[in-house]
JSON list of N, CA and C in Angstrom, two decimals:
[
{"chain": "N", "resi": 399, "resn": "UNK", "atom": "N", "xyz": [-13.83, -45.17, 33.44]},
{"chain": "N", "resi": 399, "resn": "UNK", "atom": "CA", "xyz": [-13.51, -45.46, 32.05]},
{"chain": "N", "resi": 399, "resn": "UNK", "atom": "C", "xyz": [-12.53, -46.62, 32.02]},
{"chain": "N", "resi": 400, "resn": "UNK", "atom": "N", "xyz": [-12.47, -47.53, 31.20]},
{"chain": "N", "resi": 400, "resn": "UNK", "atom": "CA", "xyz": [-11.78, -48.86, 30.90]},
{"chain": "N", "resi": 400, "resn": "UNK", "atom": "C", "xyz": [-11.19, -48.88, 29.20]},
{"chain": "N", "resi": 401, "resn": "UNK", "atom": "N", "xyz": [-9.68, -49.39, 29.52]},
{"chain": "N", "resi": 401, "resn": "UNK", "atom": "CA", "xyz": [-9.02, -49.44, 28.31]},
{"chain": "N", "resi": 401, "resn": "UNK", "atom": "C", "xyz": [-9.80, -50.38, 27.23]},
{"chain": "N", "resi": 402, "resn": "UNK", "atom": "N", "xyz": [-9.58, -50.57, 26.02]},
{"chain": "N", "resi": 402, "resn": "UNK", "atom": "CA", "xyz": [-10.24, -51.24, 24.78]},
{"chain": "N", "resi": 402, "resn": "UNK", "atom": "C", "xyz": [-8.66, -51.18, 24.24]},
{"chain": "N", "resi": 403, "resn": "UNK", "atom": "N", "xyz": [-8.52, -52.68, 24.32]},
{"chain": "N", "resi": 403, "resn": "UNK", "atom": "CA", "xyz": [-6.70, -52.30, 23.92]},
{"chain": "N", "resi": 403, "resn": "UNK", "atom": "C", "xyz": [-6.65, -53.47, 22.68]},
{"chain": "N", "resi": 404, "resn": "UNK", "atom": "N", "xyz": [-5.54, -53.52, 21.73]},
{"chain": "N", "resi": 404, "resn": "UNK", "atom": "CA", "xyz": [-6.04, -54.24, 20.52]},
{"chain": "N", "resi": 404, "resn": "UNK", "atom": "C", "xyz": [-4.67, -54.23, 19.85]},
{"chain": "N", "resi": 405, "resn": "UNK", "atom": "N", "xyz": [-4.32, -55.13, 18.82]},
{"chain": "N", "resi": 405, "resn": "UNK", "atom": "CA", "xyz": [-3.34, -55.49, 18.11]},
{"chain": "N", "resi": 405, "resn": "UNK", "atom": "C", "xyz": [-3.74, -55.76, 16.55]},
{"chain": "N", "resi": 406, "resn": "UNK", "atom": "N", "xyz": [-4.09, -55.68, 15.25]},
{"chain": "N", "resi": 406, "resn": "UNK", "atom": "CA", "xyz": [-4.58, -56.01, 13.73]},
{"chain": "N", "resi": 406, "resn": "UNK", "atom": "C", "xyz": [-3.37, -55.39, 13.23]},
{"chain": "N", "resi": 407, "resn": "UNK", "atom": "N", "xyz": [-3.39, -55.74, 11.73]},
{"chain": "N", "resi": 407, "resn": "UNK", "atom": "CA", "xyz": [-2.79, -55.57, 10.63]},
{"chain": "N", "resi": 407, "resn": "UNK", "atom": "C", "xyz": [-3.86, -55.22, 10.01]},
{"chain": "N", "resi": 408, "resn": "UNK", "atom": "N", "xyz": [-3.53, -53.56, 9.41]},
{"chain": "N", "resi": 408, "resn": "UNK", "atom": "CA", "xyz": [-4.36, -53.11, 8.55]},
{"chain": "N", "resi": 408, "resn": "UNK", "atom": "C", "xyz": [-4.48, -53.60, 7.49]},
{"chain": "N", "resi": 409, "resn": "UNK", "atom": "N", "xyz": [-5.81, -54.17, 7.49]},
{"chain": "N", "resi": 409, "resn": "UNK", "atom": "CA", "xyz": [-5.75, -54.46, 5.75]},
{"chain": "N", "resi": 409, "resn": "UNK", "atom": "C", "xyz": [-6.95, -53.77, 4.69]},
{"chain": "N", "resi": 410, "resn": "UNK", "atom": "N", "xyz": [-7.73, -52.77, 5.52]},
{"chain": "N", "resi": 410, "resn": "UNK", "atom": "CA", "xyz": [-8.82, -52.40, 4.92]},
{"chain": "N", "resi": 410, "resn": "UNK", "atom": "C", "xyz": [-9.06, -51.06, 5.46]},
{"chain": "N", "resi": 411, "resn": "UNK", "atom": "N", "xyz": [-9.82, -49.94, 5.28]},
{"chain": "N", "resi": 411, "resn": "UNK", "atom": "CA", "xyz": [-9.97, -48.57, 5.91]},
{"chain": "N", "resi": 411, "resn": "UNK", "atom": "C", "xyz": [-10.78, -48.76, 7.07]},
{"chain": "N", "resi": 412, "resn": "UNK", "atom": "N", "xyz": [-11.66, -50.11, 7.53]},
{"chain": "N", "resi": 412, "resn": "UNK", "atom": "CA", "xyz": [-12.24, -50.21, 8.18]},
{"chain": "N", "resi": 412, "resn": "UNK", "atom": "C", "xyz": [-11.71, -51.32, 9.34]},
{"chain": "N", "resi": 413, "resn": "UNK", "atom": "N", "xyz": [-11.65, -51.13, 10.69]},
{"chain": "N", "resi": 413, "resn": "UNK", "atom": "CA", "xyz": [-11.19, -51.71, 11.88]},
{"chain": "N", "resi": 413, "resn": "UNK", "atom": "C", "xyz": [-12.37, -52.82, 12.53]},
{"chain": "N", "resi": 414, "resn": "UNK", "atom": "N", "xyz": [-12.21, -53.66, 12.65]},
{"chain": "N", "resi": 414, "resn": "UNK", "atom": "CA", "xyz": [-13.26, -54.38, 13.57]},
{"chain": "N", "resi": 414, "resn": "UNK", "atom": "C", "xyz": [-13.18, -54.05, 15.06]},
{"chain": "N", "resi": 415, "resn": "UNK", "atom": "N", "xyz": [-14.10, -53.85, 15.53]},
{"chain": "N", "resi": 415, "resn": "UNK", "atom": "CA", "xyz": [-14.13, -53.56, 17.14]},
{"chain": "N", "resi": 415, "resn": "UNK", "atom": "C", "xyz": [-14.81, -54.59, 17.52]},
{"chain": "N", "resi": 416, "resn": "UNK", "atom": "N", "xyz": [-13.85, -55.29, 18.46]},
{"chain": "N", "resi": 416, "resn": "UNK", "atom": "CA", "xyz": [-14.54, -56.80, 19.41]},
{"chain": "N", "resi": 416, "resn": "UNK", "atom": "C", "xyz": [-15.43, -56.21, 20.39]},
{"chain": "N", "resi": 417, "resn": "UNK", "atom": "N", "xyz": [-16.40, -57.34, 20.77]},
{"chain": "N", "resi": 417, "resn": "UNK", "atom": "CA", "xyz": [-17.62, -56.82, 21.46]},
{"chain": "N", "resi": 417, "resn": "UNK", "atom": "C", "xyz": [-18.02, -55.48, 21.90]},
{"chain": "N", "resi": 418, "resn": "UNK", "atom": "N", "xyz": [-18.50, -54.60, 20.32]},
{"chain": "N", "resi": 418, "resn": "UNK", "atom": "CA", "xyz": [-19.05, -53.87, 19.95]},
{"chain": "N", "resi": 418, "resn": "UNK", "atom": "C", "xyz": [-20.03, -53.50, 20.62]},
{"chain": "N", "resi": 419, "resn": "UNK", "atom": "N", "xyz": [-21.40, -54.76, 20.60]},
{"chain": "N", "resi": 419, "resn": "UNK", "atom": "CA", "xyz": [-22.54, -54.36, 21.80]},
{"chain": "N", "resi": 419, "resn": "UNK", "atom": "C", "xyz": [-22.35, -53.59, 23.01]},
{"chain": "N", "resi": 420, "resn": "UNK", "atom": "N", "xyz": [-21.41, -53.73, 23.39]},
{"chain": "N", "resi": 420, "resn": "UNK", "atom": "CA", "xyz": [-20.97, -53.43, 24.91]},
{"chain": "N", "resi": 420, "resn": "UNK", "atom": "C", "xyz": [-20.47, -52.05, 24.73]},
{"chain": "N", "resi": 421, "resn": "UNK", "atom": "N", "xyz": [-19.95, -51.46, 23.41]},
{"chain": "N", "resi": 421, "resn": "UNK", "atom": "CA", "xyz": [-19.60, -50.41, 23.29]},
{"chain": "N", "resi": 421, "resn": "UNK", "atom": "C", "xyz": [-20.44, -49.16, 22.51]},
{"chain": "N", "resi": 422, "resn": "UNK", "atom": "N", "xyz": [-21.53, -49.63, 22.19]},
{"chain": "N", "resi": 422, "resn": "UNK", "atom": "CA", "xyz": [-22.16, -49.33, 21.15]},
{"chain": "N", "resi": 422, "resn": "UNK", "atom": "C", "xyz": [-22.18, -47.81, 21.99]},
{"chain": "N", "resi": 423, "resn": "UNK", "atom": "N", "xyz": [-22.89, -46.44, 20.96]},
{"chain": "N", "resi": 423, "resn": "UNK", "atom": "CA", "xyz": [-23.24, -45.43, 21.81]},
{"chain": "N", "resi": 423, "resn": "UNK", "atom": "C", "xyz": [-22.72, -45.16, 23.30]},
{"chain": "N", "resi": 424, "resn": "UNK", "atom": "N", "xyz": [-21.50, -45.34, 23.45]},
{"chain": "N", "resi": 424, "resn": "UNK", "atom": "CA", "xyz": [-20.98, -44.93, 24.22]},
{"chain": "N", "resi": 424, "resn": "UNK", "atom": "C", "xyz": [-19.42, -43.79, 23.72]},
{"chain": "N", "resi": 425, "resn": "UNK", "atom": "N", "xyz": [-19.26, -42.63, 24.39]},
{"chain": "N", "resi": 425, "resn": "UNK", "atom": "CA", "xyz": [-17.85, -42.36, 24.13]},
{"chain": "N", "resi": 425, "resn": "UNK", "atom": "C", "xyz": [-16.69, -42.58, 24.12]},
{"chain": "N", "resi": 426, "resn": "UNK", "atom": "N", "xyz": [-15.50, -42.57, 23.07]},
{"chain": "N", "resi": 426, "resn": "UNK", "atom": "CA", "xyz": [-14.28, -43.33, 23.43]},
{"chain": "N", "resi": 426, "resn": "UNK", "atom": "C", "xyz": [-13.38, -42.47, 22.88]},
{"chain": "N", "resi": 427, "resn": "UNK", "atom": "N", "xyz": [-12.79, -42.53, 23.53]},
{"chain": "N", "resi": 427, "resn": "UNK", "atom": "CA", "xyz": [-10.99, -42.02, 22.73]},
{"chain": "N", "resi": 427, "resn": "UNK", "atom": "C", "xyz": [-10.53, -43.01, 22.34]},
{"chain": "N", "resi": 428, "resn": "UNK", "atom": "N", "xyz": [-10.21, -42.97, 20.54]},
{"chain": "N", "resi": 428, "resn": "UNK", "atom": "CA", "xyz": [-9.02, -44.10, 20.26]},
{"chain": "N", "resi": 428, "resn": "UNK", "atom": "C", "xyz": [-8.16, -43.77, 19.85]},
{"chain": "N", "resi": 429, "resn": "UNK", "atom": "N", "xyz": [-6.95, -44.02, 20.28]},
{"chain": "N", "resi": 429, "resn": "UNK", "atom": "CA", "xyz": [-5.69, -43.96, 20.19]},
{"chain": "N", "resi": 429, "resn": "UNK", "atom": "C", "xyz": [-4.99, -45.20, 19.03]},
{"chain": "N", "resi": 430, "resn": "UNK", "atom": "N", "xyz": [-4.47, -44.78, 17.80]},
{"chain": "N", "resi": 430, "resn": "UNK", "atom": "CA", "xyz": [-3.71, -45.65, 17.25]},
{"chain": "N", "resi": 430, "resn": "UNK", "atom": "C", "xyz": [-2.17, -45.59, 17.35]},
{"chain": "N", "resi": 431, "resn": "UNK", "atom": "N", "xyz": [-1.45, -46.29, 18.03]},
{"chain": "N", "resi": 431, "resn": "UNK", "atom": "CA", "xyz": [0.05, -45.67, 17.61]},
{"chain": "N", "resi": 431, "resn": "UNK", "atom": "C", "xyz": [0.81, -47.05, 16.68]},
{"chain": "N", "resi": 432, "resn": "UNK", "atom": "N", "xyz": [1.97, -46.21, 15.51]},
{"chain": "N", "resi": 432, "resn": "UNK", "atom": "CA", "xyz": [2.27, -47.35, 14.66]},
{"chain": "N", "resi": 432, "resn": "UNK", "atom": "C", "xyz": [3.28, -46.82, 14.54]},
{"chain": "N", "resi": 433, "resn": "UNK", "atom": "N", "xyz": [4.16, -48.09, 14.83]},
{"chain": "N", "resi": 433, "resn": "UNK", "atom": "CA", "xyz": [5.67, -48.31, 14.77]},
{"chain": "N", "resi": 433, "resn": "UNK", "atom": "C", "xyz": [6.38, -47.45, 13.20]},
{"chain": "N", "resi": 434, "resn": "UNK", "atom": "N", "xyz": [7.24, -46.50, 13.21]},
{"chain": "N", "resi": 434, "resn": "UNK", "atom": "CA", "xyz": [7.41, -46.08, 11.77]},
{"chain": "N", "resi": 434, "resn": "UNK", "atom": "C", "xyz": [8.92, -46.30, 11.64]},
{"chain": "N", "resi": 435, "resn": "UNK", "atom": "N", "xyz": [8.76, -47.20, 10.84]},
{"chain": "N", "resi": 435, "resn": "UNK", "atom": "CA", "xyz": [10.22, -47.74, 10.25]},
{"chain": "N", "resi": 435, "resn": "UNK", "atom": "C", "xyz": [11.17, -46.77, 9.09]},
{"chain": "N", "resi": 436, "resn": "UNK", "atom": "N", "xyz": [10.23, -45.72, 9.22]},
{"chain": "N", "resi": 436, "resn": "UNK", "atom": "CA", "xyz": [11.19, -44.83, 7.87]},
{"chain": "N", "resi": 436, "resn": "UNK", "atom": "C", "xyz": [12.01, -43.98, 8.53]},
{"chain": "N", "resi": 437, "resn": "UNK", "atom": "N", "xyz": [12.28, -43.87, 9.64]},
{"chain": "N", "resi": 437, "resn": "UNK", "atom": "CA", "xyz": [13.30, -43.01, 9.91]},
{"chain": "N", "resi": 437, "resn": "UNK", "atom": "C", "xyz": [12.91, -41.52, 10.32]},
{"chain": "N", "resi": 438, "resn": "UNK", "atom": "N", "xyz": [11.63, -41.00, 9.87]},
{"chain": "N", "resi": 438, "resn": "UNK", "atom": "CA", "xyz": [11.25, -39.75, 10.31]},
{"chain": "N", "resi": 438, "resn": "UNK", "atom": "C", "xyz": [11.11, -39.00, 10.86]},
{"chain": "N", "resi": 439, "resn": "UNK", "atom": "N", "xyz": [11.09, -39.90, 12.10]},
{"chain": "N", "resi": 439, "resn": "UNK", "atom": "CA", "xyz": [11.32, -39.37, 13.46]},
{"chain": "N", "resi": 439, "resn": "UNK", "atom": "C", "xyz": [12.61, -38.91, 13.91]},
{"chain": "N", "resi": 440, "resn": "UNK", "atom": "N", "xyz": [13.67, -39.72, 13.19]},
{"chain": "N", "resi": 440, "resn": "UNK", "atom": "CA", "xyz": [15.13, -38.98, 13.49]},
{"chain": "N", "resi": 440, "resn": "UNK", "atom": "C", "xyz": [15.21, -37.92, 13.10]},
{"chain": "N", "resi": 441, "resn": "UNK", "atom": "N", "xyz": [14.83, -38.03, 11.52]},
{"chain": "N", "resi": 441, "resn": "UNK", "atom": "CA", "xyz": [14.65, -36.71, 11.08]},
{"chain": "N", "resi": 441, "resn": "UNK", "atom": "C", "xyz": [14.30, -35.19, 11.51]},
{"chain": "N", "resi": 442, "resn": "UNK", "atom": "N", "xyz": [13.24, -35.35, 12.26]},
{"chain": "N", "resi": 442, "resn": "UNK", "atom": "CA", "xyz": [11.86, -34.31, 12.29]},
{"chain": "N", "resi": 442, "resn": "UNK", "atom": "C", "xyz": [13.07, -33.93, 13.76]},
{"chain": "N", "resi": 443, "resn": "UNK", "atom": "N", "xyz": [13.71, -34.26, 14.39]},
{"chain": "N", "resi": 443, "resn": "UNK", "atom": "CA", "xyz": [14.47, -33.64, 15.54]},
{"chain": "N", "resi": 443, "resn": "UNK", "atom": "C", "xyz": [14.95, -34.43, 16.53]},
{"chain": "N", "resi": 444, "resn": "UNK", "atom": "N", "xyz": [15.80, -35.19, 16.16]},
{"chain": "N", "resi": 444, "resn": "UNK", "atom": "CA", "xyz": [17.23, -35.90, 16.52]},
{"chain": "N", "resi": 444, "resn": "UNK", "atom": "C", "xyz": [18.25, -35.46, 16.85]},
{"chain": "N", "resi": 445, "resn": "UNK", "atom": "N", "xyz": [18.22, -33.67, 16.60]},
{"chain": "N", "resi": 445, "resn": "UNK", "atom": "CA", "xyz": [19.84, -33.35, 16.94]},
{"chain": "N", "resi": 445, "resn": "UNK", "atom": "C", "xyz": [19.81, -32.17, 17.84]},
{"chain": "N", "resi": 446, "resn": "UNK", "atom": "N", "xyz": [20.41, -31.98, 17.94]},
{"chain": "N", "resi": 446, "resn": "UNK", "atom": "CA", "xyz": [20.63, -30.50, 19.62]},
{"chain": "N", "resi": 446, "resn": "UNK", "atom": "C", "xyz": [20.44, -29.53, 18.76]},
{"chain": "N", "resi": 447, "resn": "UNK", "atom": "N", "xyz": [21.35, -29.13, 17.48]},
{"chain": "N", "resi": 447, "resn": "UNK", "atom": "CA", "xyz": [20.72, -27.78, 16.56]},
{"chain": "N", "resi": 447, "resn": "UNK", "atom": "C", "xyz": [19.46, -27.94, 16.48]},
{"chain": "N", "resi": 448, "resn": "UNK", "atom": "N", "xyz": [18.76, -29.19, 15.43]},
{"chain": "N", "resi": 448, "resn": "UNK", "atom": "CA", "xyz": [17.70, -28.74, 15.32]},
{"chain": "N", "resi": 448, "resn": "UNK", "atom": "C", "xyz": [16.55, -28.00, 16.44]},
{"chain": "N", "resi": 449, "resn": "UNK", "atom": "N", "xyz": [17.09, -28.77, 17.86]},
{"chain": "N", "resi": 449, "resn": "UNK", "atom": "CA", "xyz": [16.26, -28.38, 18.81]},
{"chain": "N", "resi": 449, "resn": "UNK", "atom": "C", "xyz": [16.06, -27.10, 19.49]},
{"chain": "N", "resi": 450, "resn": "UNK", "atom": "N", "xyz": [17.53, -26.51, 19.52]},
{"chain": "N", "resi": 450, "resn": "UNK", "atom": "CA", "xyz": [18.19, -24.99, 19.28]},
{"chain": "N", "resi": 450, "resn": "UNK", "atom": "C", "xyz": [17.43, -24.12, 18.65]},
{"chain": "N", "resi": 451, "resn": "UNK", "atom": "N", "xyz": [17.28, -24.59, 17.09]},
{"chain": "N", "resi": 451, "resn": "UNK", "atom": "CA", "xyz": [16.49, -23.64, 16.36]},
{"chain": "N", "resi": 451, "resn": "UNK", "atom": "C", "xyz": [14.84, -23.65, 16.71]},
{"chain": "N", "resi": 452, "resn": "UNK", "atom": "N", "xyz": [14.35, -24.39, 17.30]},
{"chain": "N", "resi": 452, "resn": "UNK", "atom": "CA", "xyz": [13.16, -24.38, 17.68]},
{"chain": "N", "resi": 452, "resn": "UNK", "atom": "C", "xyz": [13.10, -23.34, 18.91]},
{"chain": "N", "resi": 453, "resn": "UNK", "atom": "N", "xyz": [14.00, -23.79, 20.06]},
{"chain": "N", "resi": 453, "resn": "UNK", "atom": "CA", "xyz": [13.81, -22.65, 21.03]},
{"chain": "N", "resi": 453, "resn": "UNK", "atom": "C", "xyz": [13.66, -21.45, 20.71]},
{"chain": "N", "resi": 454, "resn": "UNK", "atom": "N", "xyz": [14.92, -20.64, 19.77]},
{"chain": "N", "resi": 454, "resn": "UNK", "atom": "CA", "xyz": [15.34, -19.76, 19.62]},
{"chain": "N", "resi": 454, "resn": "UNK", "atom": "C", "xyz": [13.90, -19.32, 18.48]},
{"chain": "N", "resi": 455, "resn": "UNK", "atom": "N", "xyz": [12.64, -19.72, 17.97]},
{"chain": "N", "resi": 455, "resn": "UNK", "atom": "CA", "xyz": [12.31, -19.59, 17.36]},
{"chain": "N", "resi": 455, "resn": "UNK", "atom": "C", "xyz": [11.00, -19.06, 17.87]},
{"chain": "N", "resi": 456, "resn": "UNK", "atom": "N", "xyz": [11.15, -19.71, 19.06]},
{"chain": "N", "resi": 456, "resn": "UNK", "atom": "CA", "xyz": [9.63, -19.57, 20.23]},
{"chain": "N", "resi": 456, "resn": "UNK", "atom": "C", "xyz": [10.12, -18.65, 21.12]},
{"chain": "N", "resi": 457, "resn": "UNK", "atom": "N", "xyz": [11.12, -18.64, 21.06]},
{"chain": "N", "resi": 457, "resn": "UNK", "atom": "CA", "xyz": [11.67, -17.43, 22.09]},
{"chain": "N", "resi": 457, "resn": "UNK", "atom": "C", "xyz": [10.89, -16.20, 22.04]},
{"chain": "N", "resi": 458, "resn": "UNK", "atom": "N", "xyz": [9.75, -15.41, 21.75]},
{"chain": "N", "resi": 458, "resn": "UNK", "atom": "CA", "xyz": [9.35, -14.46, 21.22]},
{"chain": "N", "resi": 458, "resn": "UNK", "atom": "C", "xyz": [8.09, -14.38, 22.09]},
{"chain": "N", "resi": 459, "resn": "UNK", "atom": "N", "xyz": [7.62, -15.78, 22.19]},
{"chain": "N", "resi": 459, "resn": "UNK", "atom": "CA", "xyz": [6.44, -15.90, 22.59]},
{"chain": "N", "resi": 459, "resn": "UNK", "atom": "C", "xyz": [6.24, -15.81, 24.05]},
{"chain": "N", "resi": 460, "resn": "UNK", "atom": "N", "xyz": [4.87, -15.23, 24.89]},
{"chain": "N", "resi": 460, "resn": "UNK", "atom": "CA", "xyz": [4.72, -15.29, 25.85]},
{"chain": "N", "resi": 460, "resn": "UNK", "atom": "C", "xyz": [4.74, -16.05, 26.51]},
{"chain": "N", "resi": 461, "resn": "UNK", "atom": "N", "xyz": [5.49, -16.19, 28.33]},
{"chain": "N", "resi": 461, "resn": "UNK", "atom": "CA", "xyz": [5.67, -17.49, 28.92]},
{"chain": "N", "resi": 461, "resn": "UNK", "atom": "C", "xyz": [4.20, -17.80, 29.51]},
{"chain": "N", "resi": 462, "resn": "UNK", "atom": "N", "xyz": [4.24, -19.25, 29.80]},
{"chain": "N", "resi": 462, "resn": "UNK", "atom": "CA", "xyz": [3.10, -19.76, 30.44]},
{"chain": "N", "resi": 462, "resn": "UNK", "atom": "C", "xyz": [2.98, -20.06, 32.24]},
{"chain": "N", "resi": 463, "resn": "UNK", "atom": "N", "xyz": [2.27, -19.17, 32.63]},
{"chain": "N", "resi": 463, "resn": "UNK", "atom": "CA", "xyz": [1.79, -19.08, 34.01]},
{"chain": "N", "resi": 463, "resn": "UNK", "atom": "C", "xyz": [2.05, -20.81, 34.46]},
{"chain": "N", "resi": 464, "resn": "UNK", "atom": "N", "xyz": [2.66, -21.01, 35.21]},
{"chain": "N", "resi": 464, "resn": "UNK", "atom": "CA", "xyz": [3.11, -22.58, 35.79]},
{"chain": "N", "resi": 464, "resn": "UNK", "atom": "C", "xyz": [1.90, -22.67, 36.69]},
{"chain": "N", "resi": 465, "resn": "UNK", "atom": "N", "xyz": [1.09, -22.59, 37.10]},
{"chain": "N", "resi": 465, "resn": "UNK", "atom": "CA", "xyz": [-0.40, -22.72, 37.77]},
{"chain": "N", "resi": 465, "resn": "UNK", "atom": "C", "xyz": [-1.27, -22.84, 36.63]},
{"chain": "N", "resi": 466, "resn": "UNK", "atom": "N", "xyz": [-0.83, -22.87, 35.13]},
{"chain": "N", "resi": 466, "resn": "UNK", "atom": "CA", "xyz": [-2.11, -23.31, 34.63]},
{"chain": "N", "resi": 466, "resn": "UNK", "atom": "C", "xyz": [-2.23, -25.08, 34.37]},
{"chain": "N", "resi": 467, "resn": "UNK", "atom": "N", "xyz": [-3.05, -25.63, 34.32]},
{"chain": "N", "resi": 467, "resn": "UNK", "atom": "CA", "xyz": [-3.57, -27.09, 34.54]},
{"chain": "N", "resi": 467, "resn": "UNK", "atom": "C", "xyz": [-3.77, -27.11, 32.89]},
{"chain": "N", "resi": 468, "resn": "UNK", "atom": "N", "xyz": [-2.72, -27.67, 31.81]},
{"chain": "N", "resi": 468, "resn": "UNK", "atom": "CA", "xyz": [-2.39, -27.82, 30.90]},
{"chain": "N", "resi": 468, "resn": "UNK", "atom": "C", "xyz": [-2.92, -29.10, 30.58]},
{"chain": "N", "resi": 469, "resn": "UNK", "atom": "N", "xyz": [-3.32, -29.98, 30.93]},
{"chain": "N", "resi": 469, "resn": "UNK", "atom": "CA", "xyz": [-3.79, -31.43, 30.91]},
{"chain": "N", "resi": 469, "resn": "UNK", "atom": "C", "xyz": [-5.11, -30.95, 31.06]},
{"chain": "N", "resi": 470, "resn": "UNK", "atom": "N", "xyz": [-6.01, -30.27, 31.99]},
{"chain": "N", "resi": 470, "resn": "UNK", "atom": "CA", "xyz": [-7.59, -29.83, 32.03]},
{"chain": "N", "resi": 470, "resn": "UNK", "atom": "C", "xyz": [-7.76, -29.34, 31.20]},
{"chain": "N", "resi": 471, "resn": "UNK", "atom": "N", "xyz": [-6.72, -28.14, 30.19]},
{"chain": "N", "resi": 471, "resn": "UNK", "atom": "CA", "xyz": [-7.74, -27.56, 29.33]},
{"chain": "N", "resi": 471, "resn": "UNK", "atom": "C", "xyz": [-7.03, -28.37, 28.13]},
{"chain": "N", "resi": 472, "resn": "UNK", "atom": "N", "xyz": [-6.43, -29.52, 28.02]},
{"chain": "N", "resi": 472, "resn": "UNK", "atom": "CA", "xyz": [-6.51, -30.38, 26.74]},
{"chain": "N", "resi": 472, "resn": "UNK", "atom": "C", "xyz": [-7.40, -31.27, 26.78]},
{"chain": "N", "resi": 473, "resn": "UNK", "atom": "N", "xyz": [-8.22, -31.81, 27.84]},
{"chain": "N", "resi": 473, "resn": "UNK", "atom": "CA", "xyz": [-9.00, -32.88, 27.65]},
{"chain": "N", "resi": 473, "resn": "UNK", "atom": "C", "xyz": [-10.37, -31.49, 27.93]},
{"chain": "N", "resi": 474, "resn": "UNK", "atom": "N", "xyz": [-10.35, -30.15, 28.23]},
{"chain": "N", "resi": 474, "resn": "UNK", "atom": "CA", "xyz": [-11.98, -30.20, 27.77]},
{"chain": "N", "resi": 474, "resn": "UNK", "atom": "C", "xyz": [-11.76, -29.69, 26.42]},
{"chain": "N", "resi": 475, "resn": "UNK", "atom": "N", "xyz": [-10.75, -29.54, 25.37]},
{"chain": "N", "resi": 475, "resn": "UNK", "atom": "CA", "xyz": [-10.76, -29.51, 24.44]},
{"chain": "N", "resi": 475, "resn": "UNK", "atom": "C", "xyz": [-11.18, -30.44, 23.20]},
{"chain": "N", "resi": 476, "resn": "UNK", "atom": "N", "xyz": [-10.64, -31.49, 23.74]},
{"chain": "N", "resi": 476, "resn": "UNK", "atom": "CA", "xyz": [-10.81, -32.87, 23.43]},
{"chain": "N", "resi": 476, "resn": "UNK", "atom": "C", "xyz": [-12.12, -33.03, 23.32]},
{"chain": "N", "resi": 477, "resn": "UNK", "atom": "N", "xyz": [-13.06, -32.44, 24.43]},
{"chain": "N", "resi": 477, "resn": "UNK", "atom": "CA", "xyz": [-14.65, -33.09, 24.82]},
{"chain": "N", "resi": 477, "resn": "UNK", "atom": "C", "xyz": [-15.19, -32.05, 23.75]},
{"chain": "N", "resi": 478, "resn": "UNK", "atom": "N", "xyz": [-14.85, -30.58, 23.93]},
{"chain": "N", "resi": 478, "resn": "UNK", "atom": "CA", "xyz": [-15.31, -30.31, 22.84]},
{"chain": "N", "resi": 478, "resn": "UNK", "atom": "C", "xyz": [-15.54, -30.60, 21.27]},
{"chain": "N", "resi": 479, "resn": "UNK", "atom": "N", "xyz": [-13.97, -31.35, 20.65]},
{"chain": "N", "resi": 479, "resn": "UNK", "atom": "CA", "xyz": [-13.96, -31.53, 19.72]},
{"chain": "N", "resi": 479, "resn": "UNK", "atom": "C", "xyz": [-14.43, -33.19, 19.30]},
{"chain": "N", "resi": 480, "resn": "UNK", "atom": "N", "xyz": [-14.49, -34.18, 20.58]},
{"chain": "N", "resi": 480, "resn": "UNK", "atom": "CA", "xyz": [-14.65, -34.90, 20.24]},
{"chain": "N", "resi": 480, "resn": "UNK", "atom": "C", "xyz": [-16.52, -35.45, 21.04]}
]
């Protein structure tokens, strides 16, 4: 598999994909990531409490067997869903 890597300014709901032919009917993961200037991210958990209250919140839940392959069953999840 080979990256398809790319830089635009959204200006429409629809993306152009450069040499398309080559990609046509084939599978891809696309990944968008976009810079967010509003601050939200500080928000959403920036501070040691907030992170506190998350532990203490999962604390309940069953631990996870360290032999399970957490990356295998997200990408055949992935294949499933995608």
């Amino acid at each position: 598999m080979y990256a398809v890597e790319f830089e635009t300014d959204i200006t429409s709901r629809y993306l152009e994909i450069k040499d398309y032919d080559k990609l046509a009917n084939k599978h891809a993961k696309v990944i968008i990531l976009v810079e967010d200037d509003s601050g939200d991210t500080q928000k959403a958990g920036g501070s040691l409490e907030e992170f506190e209250r998350i532990k203490a919140k999962r604390k309940h839940l069953p631990a996870v067997d360290k032999n399970i392959d957490v990356d295998a069953i997200a990408n055949e999840a992935n294949r499933d869903i995608f």
